PDB file of N, CA, C and O in Angstrom:
ATOM      1  N   MET W   1       0.848  -1.184   0.000  1.00 93.00           N
ATOM      2  CA  MET W   1       0.000   0.000   0.000  1.00 93.00           C
ATOM      3  C   MET W   1       0.891   1.245   0.000  1.00 93.00           C
ATOM      4  O   MET W   1       1.951   1.260   0.601  1.00 93.00           O
ATOM      5  N   HIS W   2       0.397   2.260  -0.678  1.00 95.00           N
ATOM      6  CA  HIS W   2       1.133   3.513  -0.797  1.00 95.00           C
ATOM      7  C   HIS W   2       0.303   4.684  -0.282  1.00 95.00           C
ATOM      8  O   HIS W   2      -0.920   4.686  -0.390  1.00 95.00           O
ATOM      9  N   ASP W   3       0.988   5.653   0.268  1.00 97.00           N
ATOM     10  CA  ASP W   3       0.356   6.885   0.748  1.00 97.00           C
ATOM     11  C   ASP W   3       0.344   7.885  -0.405  1.00 97.00           C
ATOM     12  O   ASP W   3       1.398   8.350  -0.842  1.00 97.00           O
ATOM     13  N   HIS W   4      -0.830   8.211  -0.899  1.00 97.00           N
ATOM     14  CA  HIS W   4      -0.956   9.138  -2.019  1.00 97.00           C
ATOM     15  C   HIS W   4      -1.448  10.515  -1.592  1.00 97.00           C
ATOM     16  O   HIS W   4      -1.925  11.298  -2.418  1.00 97.00           O
ATOM     17  N   SER W   5      -1.324  10.839  -0.310  1.00 96.00           N
ATOM     18  CA  SER W   5      -1.821  12.135   0.175  1.00 96.00           C
ATOM     19  C   SER W   5      -1.083  13.307  -0.476  1.00 96.00           C
ATOM     20  O   SER W   5      -1.704  14.315  -0.821  1.00 96.00           O
ATOM     21  N   LYS W   6       0.218  13.172  -0.659  1.00 97.00           N
ATOM     22  CA  LYS W   6       0.982  14.241  -1.311  1.00 97.00           C
ATOM     23  C   LYS W   6       0.559  14.381  -2.772  1.00 97.00           C
ATOM     24  O   LYS W   6       0.454  15.495  -3.295  1.00 97.00           O
ATOM     25  N   LEU W   7       0.288  13.268  -3.421  1.00 98.00           N
ATOM     26  CA  LEU W   7      -0.177  13.280  -4.809  1.00 98.00           C
ATOM     27  C   LEU W   7      -1.543  13.945  -4.910  1.00 98.00           C
ATOM     28  O   LEU W   7      -1.781  14.779  -5.783  1.00 98.00           O
ATOM     29  N   ARG W   8      -2.439  13.604  -3.997  1.00 97.00           N
ATOM     30  CA  ARG W   8      -3.767  14.246  -3.971  1.00 97.00           C
ATOM     31  C   ARG W   8      -3.627  15.750  -3.794  1.00 97.00           C
ATOM     32  O   ARG W   8      -4.324  16.538  -4.450  1.00 97.00           O
ATOM     33  N   GLY W   9      -2.740  16.149  -2.888  1.00 98.00           N
ATOM     34  CA  GLY W   9      -2.515  17.575  -2.648  1.00 98.00           C
ATOM     35  C   GLY W   9      -2.020  18.290  -3.892  1.00 98.00           C
ATOM     36  O   GLY W   9      -2.442  19.412  -4.197  1.00 98.00           O
ATOM     37  N   ARG W  10      -1.126  17.648  -4.626  1.00 98.00           N
ATOM     38  CA  ARG W  10      -0.585  18.239  -5.852  1.00 98.00           C
ATOM     39  C   ARG W  10      -1.677  18.379  -6.903  1.00 98.00           C
ATOM     40  O   ARG W  10      -1.743  19.376  -7.624  1.00 98.00           O
ATOM     41  N   ILE W  11      -2.547  17.372  -6.995  1.00 98.00           N
ATOM     42  CA  ILE W  11      -3.663  17.426  -7.946  1.00 98.00           C
ATOM     43  C   ILE W  11      -4.554  18.630  -7.643  1.00 98.00           C
ATOM     44  O   ILE W  11      -4.898  19.408  -8.527  1.00 98.00           O
ATOM     45  N   VAL W  12      -4.901  18.807  -6.373  1.00 97.00           N
ATOM     46  CA  VAL W  12      -5.761  19.929  -5.976  1.00 97.00           C
ATOM     47  C   VAL W  12      -5.035  21.257  -6.179  1.00 97.00           C
ATOM     48  O   VAL W  12      -5.629  22.238  -6.637  1.00 97.00           O
ATOM     49  N   GLU W  13      -3.745  21.286  -5.885  1.00 98.00           N
ATOM     50  CA  GLU W  13      -2.946  22.498  -6.071  1.00 98.00           C
ATOM     51  C   GLU W  13      -2.933  22.937  -7.535  1.00 98.00           C
ATOM     52  O   GLU W  13      -3.091  24.112  -7.850  1.00 98.00           O
ATOM     53  N   LYS W  14      -2.762  21.990  -8.438  1.00 98.00           N
ATOM     54  CA  LYS W  14      -2.625  22.313  -9.867  1.00 98.00           C
ATOM     55  C   LYS W  14      -3.959  22.418 -10.605  1.00 98.00           C
ATOM     56  O   LYS W  14      -4.077  23.170 -11.566  1.00 98.00           O
ATOM     57  N   PHE W  15      -4.966  21.618 -10.186  1.00 98.00           N
ATOM     58  CA  PHE W  15      -6.220  21.553 -10.949  1.00 98.00           C
ATOM     59  C   PHE W  15      -7.463  21.975 -10.176  1.00 98.00           C
ATOM     60  O   PHE W  15      -8.532  22.082 -10.751  1.00 98.00           O
ATOM     61  N   GLY W  16      -7.344  22.163  -8.881  1.00 97.00           N
ATOM     62  CA  GLY W  16      -8.480  22.577  -8.076  1.00 97.00           C
ATOM     63  C   GLY W  16      -9.303  21.416  -7.555  1.00 97.00           C
ATOM     64  O   GLY W  16      -9.690  21.408  -6.395  1.00 97.00           O
ATOM     65  N   THR W  17      -9.566  20.438  -8.418  1.00 96.00           N
ATOM     66  CA  THR W  17     -10.341  19.265  -8.012  1.00 96.00           C
ATOM     67  C   THR W  17      -9.805  18.016  -8.712  1.00 96.00           C
ATOM     68  O   THR W  17      -9.163  18.109  -9.764  1.00 96.00           O
ATOM     69  N   ILE W  18     -10.114  16.875  -8.123  1.00 95.00           N
ATOM     70  CA  ILE W  18      -9.760  15.597  -8.742  1.00 95.00           C
ATOM     71  C   ILE W  18     -10.503  15.464 -10.070  1.00 95.00           C
ATOM     72  O   ILE W  18      -9.954  14.981 -11.059  1.00 95.00           O
ATOM     73  N   SER W  19     -11.735  15.917 -10.103  1.00 96.00           N
ATOM     74  CA  SER W  19     -12.547  15.835 -11.318  1.00 96.00           C
ATOM     75  C   SER W  19     -11.912  16.615 -12.474  1.00 96.00           C
ATOM     76  O   SER W  19     -11.860  16.132 -13.610  1.00 96.00           O
ATOM     77  N   ALA W  20     -11.423  17.813 -12.194  1.00 97.00           N
ATOM     78  CA  ALA W  20     -10.776  18.617 -13.239  1.00 97.00           C
ATOM     79  C   ALA W  20      -9.503  17.929 -13.730  1.00 97.00           C
ATOM     80  O   ALA W  20      -9.218  17.927 -14.934  1.00 97.00           O
ATOM     81  N   PHE W  21      -8.753  17.327 -12.817  1.00 98.00           N
ATOM     82  CA  PHE W  21      -7.554  16.600 -13.204  1.00 98.00           C
ATOM     83  C   PHE W  21      -7.908  15.401 -14.080  1.00 98.00           C
ATOM     84  O   PHE W  21      -7.269  15.147 -15.096  1.00 98.00           O
ATOM     85  N   THR W  22      -8.958  14.676 -13.689  1.00 97.00           N
ATOM     86  CA  THR W  22      -9.402  13.506 -14.444  1.00 97.00           C
ATOM     87  C   THR W  22      -9.731  13.887 -15.884  1.00 97.00           C
ATOM     88  O   THR W  22      -9.345  13.192 -16.820  1.00 97.00           O
ATOM     89  N   LYS W  23     -10.422  15.001 -16.061  1.00 97.00           N
ATOM     90  CA  LYS W  23     -10.766  15.465 -17.402  1.00 97.00           C
ATOM     91  C   LYS W  23      -9.513  15.821 -18.195  1.00 97.00           C
ATOM     92  O   LYS W  23      -9.391  15.473 -19.367  1.00 97.00           O
ATOM     93  N   ALA W  24      -8.573  16.521 -17.566  1.00 97.00           N
ATOM     94  CA  ALA W  24      -7.325  16.900 -18.248  1.00 97.00           C
ATOM     95  C   ALA W  24      -6.517  15.666 -18.631  1.00 97.00           C
ATOM     96  O   ALA W  24      -5.869  15.635 -19.672  1.00 97.00           O
ATOM     97  N   LEU W  25      -6.575  14.653 -17.793  1.00 97.00           N
ATOM     98  CA  LEU W  25      -5.850  13.410 -18.031  1.00 97.00           C
ATOM     99  C   LEU W  25      -6.496  12.593 -19.143  1.00 97.00           C
ATOM    100  O   LEU W  25      -5.834  11.802 -19.812  1.00 97.00           O
ATOM    101  N   GLY W  26      -7.802  12.800 -19.344  1.00 96.00           N
ATOM    102  CA  GLY W  26      -8.528  12.034 -20.350  1.00 96.00           C
ATOM    103  C   GLY W  26      -8.832  10.631 -19.860  1.00 96.00           C
ATOM    104  O   GLY W  26      -8.871   9.683 -20.644  1.00 96.00           O
ATOM    105  N   SER W  27      -9.042  10.516 -18.570  1.00 95.00           N
ATOM    106  CA  SER W  27      -9.314   9.225 -17.948  1.00 95.00           C
ATOM    107  C   SER W  27     -10.663   9.272 -17.251  1.00 95.00           C
ATOM    108  O   SER W  27     -11.301  10.326 -17.180  1.00 95.00           O
ATOM    109  N   SER W  28     -11.070   8.133 -16.715  1.00 95.00           N
ATOM    110  CA  SER W  28     -12.335   8.103 -15.989  1.00 95.00           C
ATOM    111  C   SER W  28     -12.091   8.360 -14.506  1.00 95.00           C
ATOM    112  O   SER W  28     -11.014   8.079 -13.975  1.00 95.00           O
ATOM    113  N   THR W  29     -13.105   8.875 -13.856  1.00 93.00           N
ATOM    114  CA  THR W  29     -13.034   9.114 -12.417  1.00 93.00           C
ATOM    115  C   THR W  29     -12.814   7.809 -11.678  1.00 93.00           C
ATOM    116  O   THR W  29     -12.066   7.764 -10.697  1.00 93.00           O
ATOM    117  N   VAL W  30     -13.413   6.736 -12.146  1.00 96.00           N
ATOM    118  CA  VAL W  30     -13.267   5.422 -11.512  1.00 96.00           C
ATOM    119  C   VAL W  30     -11.805   4.974 -11.550  1.00 96.00           C
ATOM    120  O   VAL W  30     -11.268   4.498 -10.544  1.00 96.00           O
ATOM    121  N   THR W  31     -11.152   5.152 -12.676  1.00 96.00           N
ATOM    122  CA  THR W  31      -9.754   4.745 -12.820  1.00 96.00           C
ATOM    123  C   THR W  31      -8.846   5.559 -11.906  1.00 96.00           C
ATOM    124  O   THR W  31      -7.996   5.003 -11.205  1.00 96.00           O
ATOM    125  N   VAL W  32      -9.009   6.864 -11.900  1.00 97.00           N
ATOM    126  CA  VAL W  32      -8.180   7.732 -11.055  1.00 97.00           C
ATOM    127  C   VAL W  32      -8.424   7.419  -9.586  1.00 97.00           C
ATOM    128  O   VAL W  32      -7.483   7.287  -8.802  1.00 97.00           O
ATOM    129  N   SER W  33      -9.672   7.268  -9.214  1.00 96.00           N
ATOM    130  CA  SER W  33     -10.014   6.935  -7.827  1.00 96.00           C
ATOM    131  C   SER W  33      -9.395   5.613  -7.400  1.00 96.00           C
ATOM    132  O   SER W  33      -8.856   5.498  -6.289  1.00 96.00           O
ATOM    133  N   ALA W  34      -9.456   4.607  -8.245  1.00 97.00           N
ATOM    134  CA  ALA W  34      -8.883   3.295  -7.923  1.00 97.00           C
ATOM    135  C   ALA W  34      -7.376   3.404  -7.675  1.00 97.00           C
ATOM    136  O   ALA W  34      -6.843   2.800  -6.742  1.00 97.00           O
ATOM    137  N   LYS W  35      -6.702   4.196  -8.467  1.00 97.00           N
ATOM    138  CA  LYS W  35      -5.255   4.359  -8.297  1.00 97.00           C
ATOM    139  C   LYS W  35      -4.934   5.114  -7.003  1.00 97.00           C
ATOM    140  O   LYS W  35      -4.037   4.735  -6.265  1.00 97.00           O
ATOM    141  N   LEU W  36      -5.666   6.167  -6.730  1.00 97.00           N
ATOM    142  CA  LEU W  36      -5.417   6.959  -5.524  1.00 97.00           C
ATOM    143  C   LEU W  36      -5.790   6.206  -4.244  1.00 97.00           C
ATOM    144  O   LEU W  36      -5.269   6.517  -3.176  1.00 97.00           O
ATOM    145  N   ASN W  37      -6.689   5.228  -4.374  1.00 96.00           N
ATOM    146  CA  ASN W  37      -7.145   4.468  -3.207  1.00 96.00           C
ATOM    147  C   ASN W  37      -6.528   3.072  -3.125  1.00 96.00           C
ATOM    148  O   ASN W  37      -7.053   2.202  -2.426  1.00 96.00           O
ATOM    149  N   ASN W  38      -5.422   2.862  -3.833  1.00 96.00           N
ATOM    150  CA  ASN W  38      -4.680   1.602  -3.790  1.00 96.00           C
ATOM    151  C   ASN W  38      -5.487   0.385  -4.243  1.00 96.00           C
ATOM    152  O   ASN W  38      -5.205  -0.736  -3.842  1.00 96.00           O
ATOM    153  N   LYS W  39      -6.480   0.593  -5.080  1.00 97.00           N
ATOM    154  CA  LYS W  39      -7.254  -0.516  -5.639  1.00 97.00           C
ATOM    155  C   LYS W  39      -6.648  -0.979  -6.959  1.00 97.00           C
ATOM    156  O   LYS W  39      -6.932  -2.056  -7.448  1.00 97.00           O
ATOM    157  N   SER W  40      -5.812  -0.113  -7.532  1.00 95.00           N
ATOM    158  CA  SER W  40      -5.133  -0.381  -8.793  1.00 95.00           C
ATOM    159  C   SER W  40      -3.760   0.283  -8.714  1.00 95.00           C
ATOM    160  O   SER W  40      -3.618   1.335  -8.097  1.00 95.00           O
ATOM    161  N   GLY W  41      -2.781  -0.325  -9.347  1.00 93.00           N
ATOM    162  CA  GLY W  41      -1.431   0.221  -9.291  1.00 93.00           C
ATOM    163  C   GLY W  41      -1.165   1.234 -10.391  1.00 93.00           C
ATOM    164  O   GLY W  41      -1.956   1.401 -11.318  1.00 93.00           O
ATOM    165  N   PHE W  42      -0.032   1.906 -10.272  1.00 93.00           N
ATOM    166  CA  PHE W  42       0.422   2.851 -11.278  1.00 93.00           C
ATOM    167  C   PHE W  42       1.437   2.165 -12.182  1.00 93.00           C
ATOM    168  O   PHE W  42       2.432   1.622 -11.699  1.00 93.00           O
ATOM    169  N   SER W  43       1.202   2.214 -13.471  1.00 92.00           N
ATOM    170  CA  SER W  43       2.206   1.733 -14.427  1.00 92.00           C
ATOM    171  C   SER W  43       3.230   2.844 -14.627  1.00 92.00           C
ATOM    172  O   SER W  43       3.016   3.991 -14.220  1.00 92.00           O
ATOM    173  N   ARG W  44       4.313   2.524 -15.278  1.00 91.00           N
ATOM    174  CA  ARG W  44       5.318   3.542 -15.590  1.00 91.00           C
ATOM    175  C   ARG W  44       4.687   4.641 -16.449  1.00 91.00           C
ATOM    176  O   ARG W  44       4.933   5.830 -16.243  1.00 91.00           O
ATOM    177  N   SER W  45       3.880   4.231 -17.398  1.00 93.00           N
ATOM    178  CA  SER W  45       3.200   5.183 -18.273  1.00 93.00           C
ATOM    179  C   SER W  45       2.272   6.103 -17.469  1.00 93.00           C
ATOM    180  O   SER W  45       2.219   7.309 -17.713  1.00 93.00           O
ATOM    181  N   ASP W  46       1.534   5.521 -16.523  1.00 94.00           N
ATOM    182  CA  ASP W  46       0.651   6.322 -15.664  1.00 94.00           C
ATOM    183  C   ASP W  46       1.444   7.389 -14.925  1.00 94.00           C
ATOM    184  O   ASP W  46       1.079   8.562 -14.945  1.00 94.00           O
ATOM    185  N   SER W  47       2.503   6.966 -14.247  1.00 94.00           N
ATOM    186  CA  SER W  47       3.272   7.926 -13.445  1.00 94.00           C
ATOM    187  C   SER W  47       3.910   8.997 -14.328  1.00 94.00           C
ATOM    188  O   SER W  47       3.983  10.163 -13.938  1.00 94.00           O
ATOM    189  N   GLU W  48       4.323   8.641 -15.523  1.00 94.00           N
ATOM    190  CA  GLU W  48       4.889   9.630 -16.445  1.00 94.00           C
ATOM    191  C   GLU W  48       3.825  10.625 -16.915  1.00 94.00           C
ATOM    192  O   GLU W  48       4.066  11.838 -16.938  1.00 94.00           O
ATOM    193  N   ASN W  49       2.652  10.122 -17.296  1.00 96.00           N
ATOM    194  CA  ASN W  49       1.565  10.999 -17.767  1.00 96.00           C
ATOM    195  C   ASN W  49       1.069  11.919 -16.652  1.00 96.00           C
ATOM    196  O   ASN W  49       0.876  13.115 -16.875  1.00 96.00           O
ATOM    197  N   TRP W  50       0.849  11.351 -15.476  1.00 98.00           N
ATOM    198  CA  TRP W  50       0.384  12.146 -14.349  1.00 98.00           C
ATOM    199  C   TRP W  50       1.424  13.197 -13.992  1.00 98.00           C
ATOM    200  O   TRP W  50       1.100  14.347 -13.737  1.00 98.00           O
ATOM    201  N   SER W  51       2.691  12.789 -13.961  1.00 97.00           N
ATOM    202  CA  SER W  51       3.773  13.703 -13.593  1.00 97.00           C
ATOM    203  C   SER W  51       3.878  14.872 -14.558  1.00 97.00           C
ATOM    204  O   SER W  51       4.125  16.007 -14.151  1.00 97.00           O
ATOM    205  N   GLU W  52       3.688  14.600 -15.837  1.00 97.00           N
ATOM    206  CA  GLU W  52       3.746  15.673 -16.826  1.00 97.00           C
ATOM    207  C   GLU W  52       2.664  16.711 -16.551  1.00 97.00           C
ATOM    208  O   GLU W  52       2.936  17.916 -16.521  1.00 97.00           O
ATOM    209  N   LEU W  53       1.441  16.266 -16.331  1.00 98.00           N
ATOM    210  CA  LEU W  53       0.342  17.190 -16.057  1.00 98.00           C
ATOM    211  C   LEU W  53       0.525  17.924 -14.737  1.00 98.00           C
ATOM    212  O   LEU W  53       0.138  19.085 -14.604  1.00 98.00           O
ATOM    213  N   LEU W  54       1.100  17.241 -13.747  1.00 98.00           N
ATOM    214  CA  LEU W  54       1.249  17.815 -12.411  1.00 98.00           C
ATOM    215  C   LEU W  54       2.581  18.516 -12.191  1.00 98.00           C
ATOM    216  O   LEU W  54       2.866  18.997 -11.104  1.00 98.00           O
ATOM    217  N   GLU W  55       3.401  18.564 -13.250  1.00 98.00           N
ATOM    218  CA  GLU W  55       4.713  19.205 -13.187  1.00 98.00           C
ATOM    219  C   GLU W  55       5.568  18.637 -12.056  1.00 98.00           C
ATOM    220  O   GLU W  55       6.157  19.360 -11.258  1.00 98.00           O
ATOM    221  N   ILE W  56       5.624  17.308 -12.014  1.00 98.00           N
ATOM    222  CA  ILE W  56       6.456  16.578 -11.057  1.00 98.00           C
ATOM    223  C   ILE W  56       7.678  16.095 -11.827  1.00 98.00           C
ATOM    224  O   ILE W  56       7.536  15.440 -12.863  1.00 98.00           O
ATOM    225  N   THR W  57       8.863  16.402 -11.337  1.00 97.00           N
ATOM    226  CA  THR W  57      10.083  15.988 -12.031  1.00 97.00           C
ATOM    227  C   THR W  57      10.318  14.495 -11.837  1.00 97.00           C
ATOM    228  O   THR W  57       9.780  13.883 -10.905  1.00 97.00           O
ATOM    229  N   SER W  58      11.141  13.929 -12.695  1.00 93.00           N
ATOM    230  CA  SER W  58      11.451  12.503 -12.579  1.00 93.00           C
ATOM    231  C   SER W  58      12.112  12.192 -11.238  1.00 93.00           C
ATOM    232  O   SER W  58      11.905  11.119 -10.680  1.00 93.00           O
ATOM    233  N   ALA W  59      12.853  13.117 -10.693  1.00 95.00           N
ATOM    234  CA  ALA W  59      13.493  12.921  -9.390  1.00 95.00           C
ATOM    235  C   ALA W  59      12.477  12.902  -8.246  1.00 95.00           C
ATOM    236  O   ALA W  59      12.745  12.341  -7.186  1.00 95.00           O
ATOM    237  N   GLU W  60      11.307  13.495  -8.459  1.00 96.00           N
ATOM    238  CA  GLU W  60      10.282  13.585  -7.416  1.00 96.00           C
ATOM    239  C   GLU W  60       9.221  12.485  -7.496  1.00 96.00           C
ATOM    240  O   GLU W  60       8.393  12.365  -6.590  1.00 96.00           O
ATOM    241  N   ILE W  61       9.214  11.694  -8.546  1.00 94.00           N
ATOM    242  CA  ILE W  61       8.159  10.702  -8.757  1.00 94.00           C
ATOM    243  C   ILE W  61       7.970   9.796  -7.537  1.00 94.00           C
ATOM    244  O   ILE W  61       6.849   9.564  -7.099  1.00 94.00           O
ATOM    245  N   GLY W  62       9.035   9.302  -6.977  1.00 93.00           N
ATOM    246  CA  GLY W  62       8.937   8.424  -5.816  1.00 93.00           C
ATOM    247  C   GLY W  62       8.268   9.078  -4.626  1.00 93.00           C
ATOM    248  O   GLY W  62       7.560   8.424  -3.859  1.00 93.00           O
ATOM    249  N   LEU W  63       8.454  10.384  -4.457  1.00 95.00           N
ATOM    250  CA  LEU W  63       7.856  11.114  -3.338  1.00 95.00           C
ATOM    251  C   LEU W  63       6.345  11.243  -3.458  1.00 95.00           C
ATOM    252  O   LEU W  63       5.651  11.447  -2.468  1.00 95.00           O
ATOM    253  N   TYR W  64       5.840  11.149  -4.665  1.00 96.00           N
ATOM    254  CA  TYR W  64       4.406  11.307  -4.898  1.00 96.00           C
ATOM    255  C   TYR W  64       3.682   9.975  -5.142  1.00 96.00           C
ATOM    256  O   TYR W  64       2.524   9.834  -4.756  1.00 96.00           O
ATOM    257  N   PHE W  65       4.344   9.024  -5.790  1.00 95.00           N
ATOM    258  CA  PHE W  65       3.659   7.812  -6.212  1.00 95.00           C
ATOM    259  C   PHE W  65       3.986   6.565  -5.389  1.00 95.00           C
ATOM    260  O   PHE W  65       3.194   5.642  -5.352  1.00 95.00           O
ATOM    261  N   PHE W  66       5.146   6.517  -4.774  1.00 92.00           N
ATOM    262  CA  PHE W  66       5.594   5.254  -4.192  1.00 92.00           C
ATOM    263  C   PHE W  66       6.022   5.335  -2.733  1.00 92.00           C
ATOM    264  O   PHE W  66       6.961   4.680  -2.309  1.00 92.00           O
ATOM    265  N   VAL W  67       5.328   6.150  -1.947  1.00 94.00           N
ATOM    266  CA  VAL W  67       5.598   6.265  -0.507  1.00 94.00           C
ATOM    267  C   VAL W  67       4.837   5.148   0.186  1.00 94.00           C
ATOM    268  O   VAL W  67       3.603   5.098   0.147  1.00 94.00           O
ATOM    269  N   LYS W  68       5.554   4.239   0.814  1.00 95.00           N
ATOM    270  CA  LYS W  68       4.927   3.100   1.521  1.00 95.00           C
ATOM    271  C   LYS W  68       4.223   3.568   2.790  1.00 95.00           C
ATOM    272  O   LYS W  68       4.691   4.475   3.463  1.00 95.00           O
ATOM    273  N   ILE W  69       3.115   2.923   3.089  1.00 92.00           N
ATOM    274  CA  ILE W  69       2.398   3.207   4.333  1.00 92.00           C
ATOM    275  C   ILE W  69       3.008   2.382   5.433  1.00 92.00           C
ATOM    276  O   ILE W  69       3.296   1.239   5.305  1.00 92.00           O
TER     277      ILE W  69
END
């Protein structure tokens, strides 16, 4: 399990809401919710796409996507 609280915060900081981020990502709310709630994992492609939209550098990816609980 991973702690995605920092990732959620970044989404709200950059997009205002999870819903707005989901639309910008071109994904479904169900898919984004599953990833943020540890029901589904992040692929390399997911973390790269999300990071691009959220302006997260490659050096910071682990701090947002892979923090163990």
